[in-house]
C-alpha cells in the first residue's frame, strides 16, 4: 500500500526523494557520531559522502539499511519509515522479518567486499535471489551470468572469492547486490581496500551504473569520481554536514574552512602518490583524483 | 662491500650447497629401531600375548554385537543428538533473547559438570525410582481433573520409565545430552570465528537472521567445528564403554572382558578390545579428512571437485 502511494506521489510530483533523512543522530557508548544529519536523495541521483575518517559518513550509510540503529531523527526510503512503524503517534520497532523486507530493495557494497568465501562467484550472486526472493535456480543462474558479464567477469562464474583479485571481488559484490534489483545502492568506501591499480576497474563499473540511472549513495575518498559522477557532494565532519551542493561548488569553491583543509590534505596526499595515479590512469581514462 | 666479493667476473650460477648435518636424528632413529625390534621380538616369543586367541575373541558373536550396537550405534546416536543439540544450544547462547541465553548457560553448566559415568548410572537407576512412569499430557492435568471431578485426566501417552531406563536408547540419550554441552562450546567458537561482515552482507541482501545463520554463517563455522568434532567423536567411541553403567551389556568392552574372565584369557581379551577401538578410530579419521575437505571449500586455494578453474579461462593459452 505505502509502496504504491509513494511511487505515485513521486511520479505525479517528482520531488519526493527516494531517501529522506531528518535530524538523524546516533551515539556509540555515549560518543555522539551523528549529530542531526539531514539529507535528501532523489531518484537517479548519485550522492557522494566525503569527509575525514571518523566523521560519521560510514555510520550514516549503515543506518540507512539498519546495520546500525539510530537514536534520533527519522529516515525514509521510498516513503517507508526505516526500522519503525508509526501507529497513533507512537513508534513501534519492526521485527526481524519486516527489517529484512525493507533491506531487500537496498543494495550494499562493503569496503572489505564481504563475499561469501565458501561459494563461487556465481553462487554469491544467485544466493539472495534463490533464498530471499524464491527465484527458480535456472532463472537465477542466467540472470547471475548476465550480471557477472555486466561487471566484466563473464569468465569467472566458478571462481571462489579467494581466487580473485580485490578488484574482481568487489565487482562480484556489486553484481551480488544488483541481483536483488535494488532501487538504491549504498557503497561504503568500495575502493579503499584495493591496490591502487585495481581501483579504476571498480570505479568504471560504478560509473556505468550511475549512467544507467541507479540511485547511489557513495562514501568515498575518490575525488575524481565525486567530481565527475556525483550530482550532489556532501562533506561531513564531526558528525554534522558541513557543506553540500554540486561537486563544482563543494570541490571547486568550498565555503567552509574545514572543507578547504580536508581538500588540501587530500590533494597533498595525491601529490605524494603520483606513481599510483599513473598506474590508475593507465588502467582507466578519467578516474584520477582532482 | 665490494672488498669482500671475490675477484671473479663470472656471475654466480645455480646453488649446490651441503645440507646442515643432523647427527641426532640418526641416533634417535637407531634407538627407535632397537625398541621396535625388541617389541616385535616380545610379540613373537611371549606366548601370553595370545594374538591368535585375541583374533578369535574379536570375532565372537557377543563381541560383534556389542561392537555394533553399543559402540557404533551408540556413537552415531549420541553424536547425532550431541551435534544437533550443541548447535541449537550455541545459537541460543548467542541469541539476543536473555531467556534463551540463560537456559543455554545453565544447560552447559549442568551437563558439563557431571561425569558421564555418574550421569548414566543415574539415568539407569535413579530416574525410574523418582518417576516410575512419565505421563505426557496437559500440565497439571491430573490435578485439574480430580479438582473438577472429570473422568479424563488429560494424559495422552504414558512411558514406563523403569522399562525404558535400562535400554540402549536411554544410554544414547544420556551420552547425547552430555555431548551436547561440549558441542555447544565448539559450535559457539565456530560461529564466533566467522567474520561479522558475513552476517552483515547476508542481512544487507534481505536474508532473515535464520537464513543468514543457516546459509552463510554455519557452513563457514563448520570449517572450525569439524576438527574438534572429530576429536569428540573418537572420544565418544571410547565413552560408549560407560554404557555398562546403565546397565546396557551389549557393549564392546563389557562383552570382551566377560569372555576374557570366563576363559581366563584376560590379556588376549584386552588385545581384542584395543584392536577394535583402534580400528573404529582409524575409520573415523578417514571420514574426518573428507569432511574437512568438504567444508574447506574456498579456503584451501585449490578447487575441491571442479577442475575447470584450476586454469582460469582468462589466462589464455597457458
XYZ file of C-alpha atoms in Angstrom:
608
model
C 0.000 0.000 0.000
C 2.572 2.518 1.106
C 4.789 1.473 -1.780
C 2.241 2.364 -4.436
C 1.301 5.656 -2.832
C 4.906 6.682 -2.551
C 5.508 5.626 -6.144
C 2.510 7.530 -7.425
C 3.464 10.582 -5.443
C 6.903 10.591 -6.966
C 5.522 10.231 -10.452
C 2.965 12.968 -10.032
C 5.077 15.401 -8.088
C 8.537 14.233 -8.948
C 10.045 15.867 -5.902
C 9.538 13.194 -3.252
C 13.055 11.979 -2.522
C 13.903 8.267 -2.589
C 15.847 8.748 0.629
C 14.985 11.388 3.160
C 16.925 11.703 6.413
C 15.825 14.226 9.019
C 17.840 15.134 12.103
C 19.456 11.678 12.322
C 21.548 11.164 15.439
C 23.499 8.180 16.718
C 25.821 7.510 19.637
C 28.192 4.663 20.405
C 28.618 4.295 24.162
C 27.971 7.966 24.820
C 30.149 9.085 21.930
C 27.905 11.034 19.543
C 28.937 10.177 15.978
C 25.922 11.611 14.127
C 24.573 14.948 15.331
C 21.446 15.668 13.362
C 22.031 14.733 9.738
C 19.573 15.946 7.081
C 19.818 14.553 3.572
C 17.544 14.152 0.568
C 18.467 11.824 -2.281
C 16.247 11.906 -5.362
C 15.651 9.095 -7.799
C 18.528 8.577 -10.204
C 20.834 10.815 -8.220
C 24.390 9.941 -7.208
C 25.381 11.409 -3.864
C 28.972 11.221 -2.646
C 29.662 11.478 1.074
C 33.118 12.881 1.728
C 34.915 13.651 4.930
C 37.800 12.699 7.178
C 37.718 9.305 8.870
C 35.585 9.378 11.985
C 33.284 11.996 10.506
C 30.313 9.601 10.680
C 29.754 9.067 6.955
C 30.046 5.275 7.081
C 27.838 5.112 10.170
C 25.200 7.199 8.419
C 25.305 4.895 5.393
C 24.913 1.839 7.621
C 21.917 3.442 9.330
C 20.071 3.632 6.013
C 19.828 -0.166 5.749
C 19.713 -0.734 9.504
C 23.101 -2.294 10.054
C 23.107 0.355 12.778
C 20.039 1.637 14.581
C 19.512 5.363 15.031
C 18.880 7.105 18.337
C 17.039 10.124 16.993
C 15.511 11.564 13.844
C 13.876 9.651 11.005
C 14.940 8.032 7.763
C 12.507 7.237 4.960
C 13.349 5.104 1.946
C 10.825 5.277 -0.865
C 8.239 6.714 1.504
C 8.651 3.949 4.114
C 9.923 4.838 7.569
C 13.108 2.831 8.122
C 13.091 0.475 11.112
C 9.838 1.595 12.697
C 6.090 1.699 12.208
C 4.146 4.707 13.381
C 0.801 3.838 14.940
C -1.274 6.612 16.531
C 1.705 8.826 17.082
C 3.815 6.069 18.671
C 6.810 4.390 17.074
C 6.966 0.589 17.159
C 10.106 -1.378 16.346
C 9.810 -3.547 13.263
C 10.516 -7.244 13.769
C 13.369 -9.126 12.059
C 11.238 -10.208 9.137
C 9.981 -6.695 8.408
C 13.507 -5.309 8.649
C 14.714 -7.987 6.224
C 11.931 -6.994 3.820
C 12.993 -3.332 3.954
C 16.599 -4.281 3.216
C 15.756 -6.298 0.095
C 15.394 -3.208 -2.026
C 18.637 -1.619 -0.839
C 21.904 -2.963 -2.232
C 25.047 -2.561 -0.192
C 28.688 -2.803 -1.207
C 31.229 -3.062 1.605
C 34.769 -1.781 1.935
C 36.040 -5.315 2.565
C 33.764 -6.918 -0.080
C 32.307 -9.486 2.367
C 31.799 -12.058 -0.355
C 30.776 -15.488 0.892
C 34.102 -17.341 0.714
C 32.546 -20.823 0.611
C 30.561 -20.010 -2.512
C 31.713 -19.376 -6.075
C 31.237 -16.005 -7.746
C 28.024 -17.160 -9.420
C 26.733 -18.764 -6.207
C 27.406 -15.499 -4.389
C 25.321 -13.612 -6.938
C 22.372 -16.030 -7.020
C 22.214 -16.752 -3.282
C 19.846 -13.953 -2.286
C 17.500 -14.279 -5.305
C 17.224 -18.026 -4.572
C 16.786 -17.805 -0.812
C 15.085 -14.477 -0.296
C 13.055 -13.969 -3.474
C 12.477 -17.637 -4.255
C 13.540 -17.319 -7.887
C 13.964 -20.628 -9.768
C 17.597 -21.757 -9.831
C 17.910 -21.826 -13.599
C 16.470 -18.369 -13.993
C 18.679 -17.022 -11.207
C 21.762 -18.547 -12.826
C 21.015 -16.982 -16.212
C 20.493 -13.617 -14.585
C 23.608 -14.120 -12.461
C 25.743 -14.806 -15.517
C 24.408 -11.670 -17.196
C 25.242 -9.613 -14.111
C 28.758 -11.059 -13.933
C 29.174 -10.163 -17.598
C 27.943 -6.656 -16.836
C 30.746 -6.166 -14.299
C 33.276 -7.681 -16.703
C 33.593 -11.112 -15.094
C 31.829 -13.330 -17.615
C 34.757 -15.767 -17.442
C 34.811 -16.182 -13.651
C 31.460 -17.694 -12.560
C 33.098 -20.754 -10.968
C 35.960 -18.994 -9.202
C 35.914 -18.801 -5.418
C 36.483 -15.330 -3.917
C 39.903 -16.458 -2.673
C 40.962 -16.990 -6.279
C 40.003 -13.469 -7.386
C 41.842 -10.165 -7.050
C 40.416 -7.461 -4.813
C 39.008 -5.540 -7.756
C 37.360 -8.663 -9.141
C 35.899 -9.498 -5.734
C 34.433 -6.042 -5.383
C 32.857 -6.311 -8.840
C 31.300 -9.650 -7.846
C 29.997 -7.906 -4.722
C 28.377 -5.221 -6.896
C 26.790 -7.904 -9.099
C 25.552 -9.677 -5.964
C 23.851 -6.509 -4.741
C 22.344 -5.818 -8.183
C 20.859 -9.319 -8.315
C 18.168 -8.210 -5.859
C 17.045 -5.413 -8.217
C 17.631 -2.703 -5.634
C 16.141 0.750 -6.048
C 19.038 2.190 -4.079
C 22.707 1.214 -3.908
C 24.917 2.068 -0.939
C 28.701 1.982 -1.367
C 30.848 2.055 1.765
C 34.354 3.090 0.657
C 34.245 0.489 -2.115
C 37.801 1.141 -3.314
C 39.604 1.830 -0.026
C 40.779 -1.761 0.462
C 42.041 -2.125 -3.101
C 45.518 -1.921 -4.530
C 45.789 1.384 -6.442
C 45.935 -0.270 -9.862
C 42.633 -2.092 -9.187
C 40.612 0.991 -8.201
C 39.842 2.001 -11.769
C 38.021 -1.192 -12.745
C 35.621 -0.862 -9.801
C 35.001 2.853 -10.369
C 34.257 2.131 -14.019
C 31.525 -0.346 -13.069
C 30.068 2.184 -10.628
C 30.149 4.892 -13.271
C 28.250 2.677 -15.716
C 25.701 2.000 -13.005
C 25.271 5.715 -12.402
C 24.902 6.341 -16.139
C 22.162 3.699 -16.229
C 20.188 5.770 -13.741
C 20.781 3.896 -10.480
C 20.273 5.918 -7.317
C 23.525 5.704 -5.391
C 24.971 6.927 -2.120
C 28.740 6.562 -2.131
C 31.101 7.044 0.778
C 34.451 7.580 -0.902
C 37.817 9.262 -0.921
C 37.977 9.201 -4.729
C 37.727 12.905 -5.522
C 37.821 12.272 -9.247
C 34.785 10.031 -9.057
C 32.923 12.543 -6.879
C 33.726 15.389 -9.270
C 32.788 13.532 -12.458
C 29.857 11.345 -11.408
C 28.146 12.845 -8.361
C 25.045 15.019 -8.692
C 25.465 16.101 -5.111
C 28.502 16.106 -2.839
C 28.046 16.107 0.915
C 31.008 16.988 3.106
C 30.717 15.667 6.658
C 32.943 16.331 9.645
C 32.453 15.573 13.342
C 29.009 14.060 12.824
C 27.452 17.020 11.013
C 27.003 18.013 7.369
C 29.408 20.910 6.898
C 28.693 21.665 3.289
C 26.693 20.178 0.438
C 25.948 21.009 -3.145
C 27.059 20.401 -6.716
C 30.555 18.952 -6.990
C 31.760 22.080 -8.752
C 30.628 24.152 -5.754
C 31.818 21.952 -2.893
C 35.025 20.722 -4.518
C 35.759 23.715 -6.731
C 34.744 26.567 -4.450
C 34.363 25.333 -0.855
C 32.833 27.877 1.527
C 33.955 26.390 4.822
C 37.459 26.240 6.214
C 37.005 22.602 7.293
C 36.138 21.590 3.740
C 39.075 23.545 2.354
C 41.599 21.984 4.753
C 40.237 18.490 4.044
C 40.552 19.032 0.297
C 44.067 20.430 0.753
C 45.040 17.294 2.685
C 43.577 15.045 0.008
C 45.489 16.957 -2.659
C 48.824 16.734 -0.855
C 48.310 13.001 -0.445
C 47.639 12.961 -4.121
C 50.905 14.698 -4.869
C 52.891 12.157 -2.882
C 51.291 9.279 -4.719
C 51.726 10.332 -8.297
C 53.095 6.926 -9.175
C 49.854 5.307 -8.028
C 47.839 7.687 -10.147
C 49.943 6.954 -13.168
C 49.160 3.277 -12.754
C 45.495 4.063 -12.284
C 45.337 6.366 -15.278
C 46.883 3.629 -17.383
C 44.039 1.321 -16.332
C 41.199 3.784 -16.890
C 40.574 7.044 -18.628
C 39.394 9.715 -16.238
C 39.280 8.369 -12.732
C 42.390 10.129 -11.475
C 41.722 12.261 -8.395
C 41.466 16.045 -8.583
C 81.092 -4.447 0.437
C 82.952 -4.871 -2.776
C 86.075 -5.692 -0.739
C 84.510 -8.970 0.345
C 83.309 -10.042 -3.055
C 85.527 -12.486 -4.957
C 87.620 -11.285 -7.843
C 85.927 -13.431 -10.433
C 83.989 -11.595 -13.080
C 81.756 -14.641 -13.541
C 78.113 -14.269 -12.350
C 77.058 -16.835 -9.688
C 75.061 -19.785 -11.017
C 72.758 -22.420 -9.530
C 73.230 -23.150 -5.810
C 74.693 -26.520 -4.873
C 75.163 -26.353 -1.075
C 75.716 -29.084 1.525
C 72.718 -29.569 3.878
C 73.032 -28.838 7.616
C 74.068 -32.131 9.290
C 71.552 -33.669 11.732
C 73.503 -36.389 13.583
C 70.974 -36.653 16.447
C 68.228 -37.649 14.034
C 70.253 -40.728 13.144
C 70.860 -41.509 16.811
C 67.140 -41.195 17.575
C 66.267 -43.378 14.607
C 68.692 -46.065 15.807
C 67.207 -46.027 19.332
C 63.673 -46.282 17.979
C 64.587 -49.137 15.653
C 66.115 -51.083 18.541
C 62.997 -50.554 20.680
C 60.725 -51.652 17.844
C 62.843 -54.743 17.298
C 62.600 -55.604 20.993
C 58.821 -55.190 20.889
C 58.419 -57.386 17.826
C 60.639 -59.996 19.404
C 58.422 -59.921 22.503
C 55.289 -60.293 20.354
C 56.804 -63.349 18.700
C 58.312 -65.042 21.764
C 55.959 -64.192 24.670
C 53.010 -66.513 24.146
C 50.943 -64.745 26.808
C 50.142 -62.006 24.283
C 47.919 -64.606 22.662
C 47.296 -62.812 19.371
C 45.518 -65.744 17.751
C 43.201 -66.034 20.763
C 42.623 -62.291 20.590
C 41.634 -62.620 16.948
C 39.180 -65.339 17.902
C 37.703 -63.197 20.678
C 37.330 -60.303 18.248
C 35.078 -62.451 16.094
C 32.802 -63.821 18.850
C 29.108 -63.069 18.233
C 28.527 -61.234 21.571
C 31.616 -59.102 20.936
C 30.493 -58.229 17.422
C 27.010 -57.462 18.710
C 28.498 -55.248 21.417
C 30.656 -53.513 18.815
C 27.714 -52.888 16.506
C 25.015 -51.913 18.993
C 26.963 -50.437 21.864
C 29.917 -48.825 20.143
C 28.836 -47.976 16.599
C 25.109 -47.327 17.010
C 25.836 -45.753 20.391
C 28.430 -43.373 18.975
C 26.335 -42.396 15.952
C 23.218 -41.851 18.050
C 24.917 -39.936 20.832
C 26.888 -37.751 18.404
C 23.756 -37.022 16.348
C 21.982 -35.810 19.474
C 25.148 -34.040 20.608
C 25.825 -32.151 17.362
C 22.230 -31.063 16.722
C 21.681 -30.221 20.374
C 25.035 -28.465 20.625
C 24.379 -26.221 17.618
C 20.940 -25.313 18.975
C 22.377 -24.521 22.411
C 25.215 -22.495 20.855
C 22.723 -20.437 18.815
C 20.641 -19.918 21.946
C 23.764 -18.800 23.788
C 24.483 -16.184 21.097
C 20.865 -15.036 20.895
C 19.705 -11.568 21.904
C 16.944 -13.210 23.950
C 18.097 -13.268 27.611
C 15.815 -16.215 28.473
C 17.398 -18.407 25.782
C 20.876 -17.295 26.820
C 20.177 -18.225 30.423
C 18.729 -21.649 29.560
C 21.728 -22.434 27.391
C 24.174 -21.373 30.092
C 22.520 -23.491 32.772
C 22.339 -26.492 30.441
C 26.048 -26.317 29.647
C 26.914 -25.743 33.293
C 24.953 -28.818 34.415
C 25.833 -31.382 31.762
C 29.470 -30.376 31.516
C 29.777 -30.521 35.277
C 28.770 -34.114 35.962
C 30.835 -37.154 34.925
C 29.264 -39.293 32.222
C 29.606 -42.392 34.369
C 27.547 -40.737 37.121
C 25.011 -39.392 34.638
C 24.472 -42.801 33.056
C 24.228 -44.597 36.395
C 21.671 -42.011 37.489
C 19.616 -42.395 34.316
C 19.766 -46.154 34.644
C 18.675 -46.458 38.242
C 17.737 -43.072 39.696
C 15.140 -41.619 37.350
C 12.924 -44.703 37.462
C 12.991 -44.579 41.267
C 11.835 -40.949 41.273
C 9.282 -41.209 38.487
C 8.157 -44.738 37.756
C 6.097 -43.534 34.844
C 6.086 -40.402 32.722
C 2.708 -39.048 31.621
C 2.546 -36.789 28.604
C -0.487 -34.508 28.635
C -1.759 -31.142 29.795
C 0.432 -29.672 32.570
C -1.220 -30.243 35.954
C -3.974 -32.102 34.028
C -4.343 -34.802 36.685
C -4.719 -32.275 39.487
C -7.191 -30.254 37.403
C -9.206 -33.369 36.561
C -9.551 -34.510 40.189
C -10.403 -30.964 41.201
C -13.234 -30.763 38.678
C -14.242 -34.414 39.033
C -13.628 -35.324 35.400
C -13.111 -38.880 34.216
C -10.347 -37.958 31.746
C -7.074 -36.751 33.256
C -5.685 -35.076 30.099
C -2.939 -37.716 29.696
C -2.235 -38.751 26.127
C 0.733 -41.084 26.479
C 2.416 -42.893 29.349
C 6.029 -44.116 29.393
C 7.131 -46.849 31.770
C 10.404 -45.336 32.963
C 11.691 -48.450 34.705
C 11.449 -50.412 31.492
C 12.901 -47.645 29.328
C 15.739 -46.535 31.594
C 17.838 -49.671 31.104
C 17.687 -49.675 27.298
C 20.408 -48.707 24.851
C 18.245 -45.772 23.768
C 18.274 -44.336 27.285
C 22.054 -44.630 27.333
C 22.362 -42.971 23.939
C 20.171 -40.095 25.095
C 22.270 -39.721 28.240
C 25.544 -39.621 26.319
C 23.969 -37.310 23.716
C 22.759 -34.814 26.332
C 26.208 -34.740 27.872
C 27.871 -34.389 24.478
C 25.575 -31.515 23.508
C 27.057 -29.431 26.309
C 30.576 -29.872 24.897
C 29.459 -29.480 21.281
C 27.717 -26.239 22.243
C 31.047 -24.700 23.185
C 32.673 -25.989 19.991
C 29.814 -24.704 17.826
C 29.868 -21.361 19.609
C 33.592 -20.992 18.935
C 32.935 -21.848 15.267
C 30.115 -19.335 14.894
C 32.112 -16.575 16.590
C 35.066 -17.283 14.292
C 33.066 -16.236 11.202
C 33.723 -12.606 10.271
C 30.940 -10.238 11.349
C 30.895 -8.837 7.810
C 29.485 -12.138 6.535
C 26.379 -11.750 8.634
C 26.085 -8.093 7.638
C 26.396 -8.923 3.952
C 23.716 -11.612 4.274
C 21.371 -9.292 6.136
C 22.008 -6.445 3.716
C 20.776 -8.784 0.973
C 17.493 -9.156 2.846
C 18.088 -12.529 4.484
C 16.457 -13.119 7.847
C 18.665 -13.966 10.806
C 17.798 -17.645 10.443
C 18.604 -17.682 6.726
C 21.902 -15.881 7.303
C 22.806 -18.368 10.038
C 21.876 -21.471 8.018
C 23.156 -20.448 4.613
C 26.134 -18.223 5.344
C 27.450 -18.413 8.909
C 27.080 -22.106 9.840
C 28.667 -23.510 6.649
C 31.717 -21.341 7.329
C 31.689 -22.151 11.030
C 31.848 -25.849 10.075
C 35.444 -25.372 8.991
C 36.296 -24.587 12.594
C 33.763 -27.009 14.102
C 34.710 -30.201 12.213
C 38.229 -30.903 13.577
C 37.287 -30.757 17.287
C 34.080 -32.655 16.479
C 36.222 -35.461 15.051
C 38.032 -35.434 18.356
C 34.741 -35.590 20.232
C 33.521 -38.482 18.058
C 36.600 -40.551 18.757
C 36.245 -39.742 22.461
C 32.599 -40.838 22.229
C 33.623 -44.202 20.719
C 35.582 -44.801 23.877
C 32.914 -43.385 26.192
C 30.322 -45.857 24.902
C 32.125 -48.314 27.208
C 30.411 -46.375 30.023
C 27.048 -47.696 28.802
C 27.618 -50.700 31.095
C 26.742 -48.313 33.950
C 23.139 -48.066 32.711
C 23.466 -51.145 32.625
C 23.487 -51.925 28.917
C 25.549 -55.059 28.449
C 25.502 -55.327 24.651
C 28.623 -53.203 24.745
C 32.081 -53.978 23.387
C 34.275 -53.752 26.459
C 31.754 -55.468 28.748
C 31.374 -58.435 26.387
C 35.070 -58.782 25.646
C 36.026 -58.659 29.294
C 33.305 -61.168 30.132
C 34.776 -63.643 27.667
C 38.278 -62.941 28.972
C 37.287 -63.576 32.572
C 35.274 -66.674 31.737
C 38.045 -68.303 29.665
C 40.925 -66.904 31.748
C 42.267 -65.192 28.607
C 42.500 -61.760 30.252
C 45.305 -60.229 28.200
C 44.101 -61.543 24.823
C 40.687 -60.057 25.570
C 42.308 -56.676 26.225
C 44.243 -57.005 22.981
C 40.995 -57.801 21.167
C 39.097 -54.816 22.537
C 42.064 -52.480 21.928
C 42.247 -53.646 18.324
C 38.551 -52.957 17.776
C 38.735 -49.457 19.275
C 41.807 -48.624 17.173
C 40.092 -49.911 14.029
C 36.952 -47.844 14.599
C 39.062 -44.787 15.396
C 41.077 -45.209 12.191
C 37.936 -45.378 10.049
C 36.688 -42.190 11.713
C 39.931 -40.362 10.950
C 39.460 -41.087 7.247
C 35.906 -39.750 7.438
C 37.123 -36.607 9.174
C 39.629 -35.970 6.389
C 36.874 -35.906 3.777
C 34.591 -33.748 5.920
C 37.359 -31.200 6.431
C 37.992 -31.091 2.706
C 34.290 -30.548 2.038
C 33.962 -27.619 4.428
C 37.319 -26.130 3.476
C 35.884 -25.114 0.080
C 37.046 -21.686 -0.981
C 39.718 -21.582 1.733
C 42.326 -24.049 0.546
C 43.208 -22.070 -2.565
C 42.699 -25.095 -4.784
C 39.310 -26.128 -6.058
C 37.935 -29.306 -4.490
C 35.873 -31.146 -7.083
C 35.596 -28.928 -10.113
C 38.784 -28.810 -12.149
C 37.557 -26.218 -14.608
C 39.054 -23.203 -12.896
C 42.320 -24.801 -11.979
C 43.349 -22.933 -15.099
C 41.102 -19.854 -15.363
C 39.706 -19.261 -18.810
C 41.012 -15.698 -18.786
C 44.586 -16.963 -18.658
C 44.502 -17.757 -22.329
C 46.643 -20.425 -23.936
C 48.737 -21.280 -20.903
